[in-house]
Short mmCIF file of C-alpha atoms in Angstrom, two decimals:
data_model
loop_
_atom_site.label_atom_id
_atom_site.label_comp_id
_atom_site.label_asym_id
_atom_site.label_seq_id
_atom_site.Cartn_x
_atom_site.Cartn_y
_atom_site.Cartn_z
CA MET A 18 83.71 143.99 -114.65
CA ASP A 19 84.85 147.10 -112.48
CA LEU A 20 87.71 148.66 -114.50
CA ASN A 21 88.38 151.47 -112.16
CA ALA A 22 88.91 148.83 -109.44
CA MET A 23 91.14 146.63 -111.84
CA GLU A 24 93.17 149.79 -112.97
CA GLU A 25 93.74 150.63 -109.19
CA ASN A 26 94.75 147.24 -108.33
CA TYR A 27 97.26 147.05 -111.46
CA ARG A 28 98.77 150.39 -110.69
CA GLN A 29 99.72 148.89 -107.30
CA LYS A 30 101.94 146.47 -108.80
CA ASN A 31 104.28 149.08 -110.20
CA ARG A 32 104.84 147.41 -113.62
CA THR A 33 106.51 148.84 -116.56
CA CYS A 34 105.70 148.31 -120.23
CA PHE A 35 107.31 148.86 -123.80
CA ILE A 36 105.52 149.64 -127.02
CA LEU A 37 106.73 148.62 -130.37
CA GLY A 38 105.23 150.47 -133.32
CA ALA A 39 103.90 153.42 -131.45
CA SER A 40 104.14 155.51 -134.60
CA GLY A 41 101.69 153.27 -136.28
CA GLU A 42 97.66 153.64 -136.10
CA THR A 43 97.18 150.87 -133.42
CA GLY A 44 100.43 151.83 -131.55
CA LYS A 45 99.22 155.38 -131.27
CA ALA A 46 95.68 154.52 -130.01
CA LEU A 47 97.22 151.94 -127.56
CA LEU A 48 99.65 154.63 -126.22
CA LYS A 49 96.98 156.90 -125.87
CA GLU A 50 94.79 154.55 -123.78
CA ILE A 51 97.83 153.38 -121.58
CA VAL A 52 98.82 157.15 -120.90
CA GLU A 53 95.32 158.21 -120.01
CA ARG A 54 94.71 155.09 -117.69
CA ASN A 55 97.94 155.64 -115.84
CA ILE A 56 98.43 152.03 -115.08
CA PHE A 57 102.23 151.60 -115.67
CA SER A 58 104.82 153.26 -113.48
CA LYS A 59 107.01 153.46 -116.73
CA ILE A 60 106.30 153.53 -120.32
CA THR A 61 109.11 152.90 -123.00
CA LEU A 62 108.64 153.46 -126.63
CA ILE A 63 111.13 151.38 -129.03
CA GLY A 64 111.22 152.43 -132.41
CA ARG A 65 113.20 153.48 -135.43
CA ARG A 66 113.00 157.16 -134.79
CA GLN A 67 112.05 159.58 -132.01
CA LEU A 68 108.46 160.62 -131.74
CA THR A 69 107.15 164.33 -130.78
CA PHE A 70 104.30 164.86 -128.78
CA GLU A 71 102.58 168.16 -127.83
CA ASP A 72 100.43 167.11 -124.93
CA LYS A 73 102.35 167.29 -121.52
CA ALA A 74 100.63 164.04 -120.57
CA TYR A 75 103.45 162.18 -122.73
CA GLU A 76 106.26 164.25 -121.35
CA ASN A 77 107.60 161.41 -119.08
CA LEU A 78 107.76 158.60 -121.80
CA VAL A 79 111.05 157.04 -122.32
CA GLN A 80 112.14 156.58 -125.83
CA ASN A 81 114.72 154.16 -127.33
CA VAL A 82 115.65 154.70 -130.96
CA VAL A 83 116.85 151.13 -132.45
CA ASP A 84 118.17 149.84 -135.82
CA PHE A 85 115.83 146.85 -136.35
CA GLU A 86 118.37 145.45 -138.93
CA LYS A 87 120.88 145.22 -135.76
CA LEU A 88 118.34 144.46 -133.00
CA ASP A 89 121.06 142.40 -131.17
CA GLU A 90 123.06 145.59 -130.37
CA TYR A 91 120.02 147.09 -128.88
CA ALA A 92 119.21 144.44 -126.44
CA GLU A 93 119.46 146.58 -123.57
CA ALA A 94 116.26 148.62 -124.82
CA PHE A 95 114.27 145.34 -124.28
CA GLN A 96 115.59 144.84 -120.79
CA GLY A 97 113.43 145.43 -117.38
CA HIS A 98 110.04 145.42 -118.82
CA ASP A 99 107.17 143.49 -117.21
CA VAL A 100 104.87 143.85 -120.22
CA GLY A 101 105.43 144.45 -123.92
CA TYR A 102 102.93 145.35 -126.72
CA CYS A 103 104.12 144.70 -130.33
CA CYS A 104 102.21 146.66 -133.10
CA LEU A 105 104.77 146.61 -135.77
CA GLY A 106 103.47 145.88 -139.28
CA THR A 107 103.74 146.75 -142.77
CA THR A 108 102.08 145.67 -145.95
CA LYS A 109 103.38 143.87 -149.15
CA ALA A 110 102.35 146.93 -151.18
CA LYS A 111 104.37 149.17 -149.37
CA ALA A 112 107.46 147.35 -148.56
CA GLY A 113 107.32 144.36 -151.21
CA ALA A 114 107.21 140.62 -150.25
CA GLU A 115 110.55 140.43 -148.61
CA GLY A 116 110.37 143.87 -146.91
CA PHE A 117 107.01 142.60 -145.32
CA VAL A 118 108.31 139.50 -144.22
CA ARG A 119 111.39 141.27 -142.62
CA VAL A 120 109.15 143.53 -140.68
CA ASP A 121 106.06 141.49 -139.55
CA HIS A 122 108.30 138.30 -139.07
CA ASP A 123 111.93 139.01 -138.37
CA TYR A 124 111.70 142.34 -136.66
CA VAL A 125 108.62 141.11 -134.51
CA LEU A 126 110.31 137.62 -133.64
CA LYS A 127 113.75 139.13 -132.79
CA SER A 128 111.92 141.78 -130.44
CA ALA A 129 110.11 139.07 -128.92
CA GLU A 130 113.29 137.14 -128.22
CA LEU A 131 114.98 140.09 -126.77
CA ALA A 132 111.90 140.90 -124.55
CA LYS A 133 111.92 137.40 -123.08
CA ALA A 134 115.62 137.51 -122.51
CA GLY A 135 115.14 141.04 -120.75
CA GLY A 136 112.62 139.82 -118.50
CA CYS A 137 109.22 140.45 -120.11
CA SER A 138 106.54 138.21 -118.54
CA HIS A 139 103.39 139.42 -120.64
CA PHE A 140 103.83 139.72 -124.44
CA HIS A 141 100.91 141.24 -126.46
CA LEU A 142 101.03 140.72 -130.49
CA GLU A 143 98.85 142.42 -132.84
CA SER A 144 98.29 139.79 -135.66
CA SER A 145 95.48 139.54 -138.00
CA LYS A 146 92.08 137.65 -138.51
CA GLY A 147 92.84 134.27 -140.39
CA ALA A 148 96.56 134.10 -139.32
CA ASP A 149 97.37 130.73 -140.19
CA LYS A 150 101.09 129.42 -140.64
CA THR A 151 99.89 126.73 -143.20
CA SER A 152 98.08 129.29 -145.34
CA SER A 153 99.07 129.62 -149.20
CA PHE A 154 98.80 133.45 -148.68
CA LEU A 155 101.93 135.16 -147.74
CA TYR A 156 100.30 137.66 -145.27
CA LEU A 157 98.32 135.07 -143.42
CA LYS A 158 101.01 132.58 -143.30
CA THR A 159 103.50 135.23 -142.02
CA LYS A 160 101.33 136.19 -139.38
CA GLY A 161 100.75 132.52 -138.27
CA GLN A 162 104.41 131.70 -138.23
CA VAL A 163 105.50 134.56 -136.10
CA GLU A 164 102.41 133.58 -133.65
CA ALA A 165 103.70 130.04 -133.46
CA GLU A 166 107.34 131.02 -133.04
CA ILE A 167 106.77 133.48 -130.03
CA GLU A 168 104.47 131.00 -128.57
CA ASP A 169 107.68 128.67 -128.46
CA LEU A 170 109.60 131.39 -126.63
CA GLY A 171 107.63 130.37 -123.41
CA PHE A 172 106.45 133.81 -122.10
CA GLU A 173 104.50 133.51 -118.83
CA ARG A 174 101.62 135.13 -120.62
CA PHE A 175 101.32 135.44 -124.39
CA SER A 176 98.27 137.37 -125.83
CA VAL A 177 97.52 137.33 -129.52
CA TYR A 178 94.98 139.90 -131.12
CA ARG A 179 93.39 138.79 -134.52
CA PRO A 180 91.31 141.91 -135.78
CA ALA A 181 89.47 141.83 -139.09
CA VAL A 182 89.64 145.06 -141.10
CA LEU A 183 90.65 147.86 -139.04
CA LEU A 184 88.67 151.08 -139.18
CA VAL A 185 90.91 154.01 -139.14
CA ASP A 186 91.69 157.15 -140.92
CA ARG A 187 95.37 156.47 -142.04
CA GLU A 188 97.77 159.27 -142.82
CA GLU A 189 99.08 157.17 -145.75
CA SER A 190 96.81 156.37 -148.68
CA ARG A 191 95.65 152.69 -149.13
CA PRO A 192 92.60 153.10 -151.49
CA ALA A 193 91.46 149.39 -151.57
CA GLU A 194 91.48 149.59 -147.63
CA TRP A 195 89.78 152.90 -147.63
CA VAL A 196 86.91 151.47 -149.76
CA ALA A 197 86.45 148.34 -147.51
CA GLN A 198 86.46 150.47 -144.41
CA LYS A 199 83.53 152.85 -145.74
CA PHE A 200 81.48 149.73 -146.50
CA LEU A 201 82.25 147.54 -143.51
CA GLY A 202 82.05 150.59 -141.08
CA ALA A 203 78.35 150.97 -141.72
CA PHE A 204 77.97 147.30 -140.84
CA SER A 205 80.36 147.14 -137.83
CA SER A 206 77.96 147.20 -135.17
CA VAL A 207 75.68 144.58 -136.98
CA PHE A 208 78.38 142.33 -138.28
CA PRO A 209 81.34 142.51 -135.73
CA THR A 210 83.20 139.81 -137.10
CA MET A 211 83.88 141.73 -140.44
CA SER A 212 85.67 144.94 -139.08
CA ILE A 213 86.65 146.75 -135.89
CA PRO A 214 87.56 150.21 -134.97
CA ILE A 215 91.11 150.71 -133.98
CA THR A 216 90.51 152.24 -130.71
CA VAL A 217 88.56 149.15 -129.76
CA VAL A 218 91.61 147.17 -130.59
CA ALA A 219 93.70 149.35 -128.38
CA ARG A 220 91.21 149.36 -125.57
CA ALA A 221 91.01 145.57 -125.55
CA MET A 222 94.70 145.16 -125.24
CA VAL A 223 94.80 147.43 -122.20
CA VAL A 224 91.90 145.82 -120.63
CA ASN A 225 93.08 142.42 -121.35
CA THR A 226 96.36 143.42 -119.50
CA LEU A 227 94.41 144.30 -116.14
CA LYS A 228 92.74 140.92 -116.29
CA ASP A 229 94.34 137.77 -114.96
CA GLY A 230 95.14 135.46 -117.43
CA GLU A 231 93.41 132.08 -117.46
CA LYS A 232 95.75 130.46 -119.97
CA ARG A 233 99.61 131.13 -120.85
CA VAL A 234 98.59 131.48 -124.54
CA GLU A 235 95.44 133.18 -125.46
CA ILE A 236 93.96 134.14 -129.10
CA LEU A 237 91.52 136.59 -129.06
CA GLU A 238 89.57 136.58 -132.41
CA ASN A 239 87.66 139.56 -133.67
CA LYS A 240 84.56 139.11 -131.71
CA ALA A 241 86.53 138.70 -128.49
CA ILE A 242 88.46 141.89 -128.99
CA CYS A 243 85.03 143.68 -129.70
CA ASN A 244 83.74 142.38 -126.44
CA LEU A 245 86.68 143.43 -124.41
CA GLY A 246 87.31 146.70 -126.22
CA ASP A 247 83.51 148.01 -125.42
CA LYS A 248 84.47 148.11 -121.71
CA LYS A 249 84.43 151.46 -120.40
#
């Protein structure tokens, strides 16, 4: 896999993209990958607040601030993008059960609907290992439901990423996750199905963008993400 050749070939297509959740850990890592590889002619961030960047490499970004409770009023922000990346997400502990479903299901699904209507052909969704719409666990059930509902929208290509425990130094405190990271991080190279560095997930999303899709819908489990994300 010659990534340099793939990047150059993709560049020639003059495609544009948007990122949802660029202020989160995966979104930040994804944005960095995309900016450094310079594969899109235009990059748009869609979020609830304006982000600031010191590096001049980010100065040409377009930022659209939206109210996720009234997304229909911001349909224009989702128009004219070839590729969409969705890294939106919160936790039940942080937002409560109702707030979690609102963000990880309602906001995500509505964004996908607007993106599809706006002409997006390839939609990427960061989900979770174990996502299953029939699960008795709210987190996994919600992730599985939104995967299925976005699939029904009929994107030309829909890529779902199901990473295991994300290894990242978060700005916010999540003690249980921190303990899991310290334990799993030591075994990540030996047991790649248990955890994954956030940068590997981001790189996998970009590398997968460069590839020609073999299926309209593709679900990448943790091991597949690791394999793609290890490409330099």
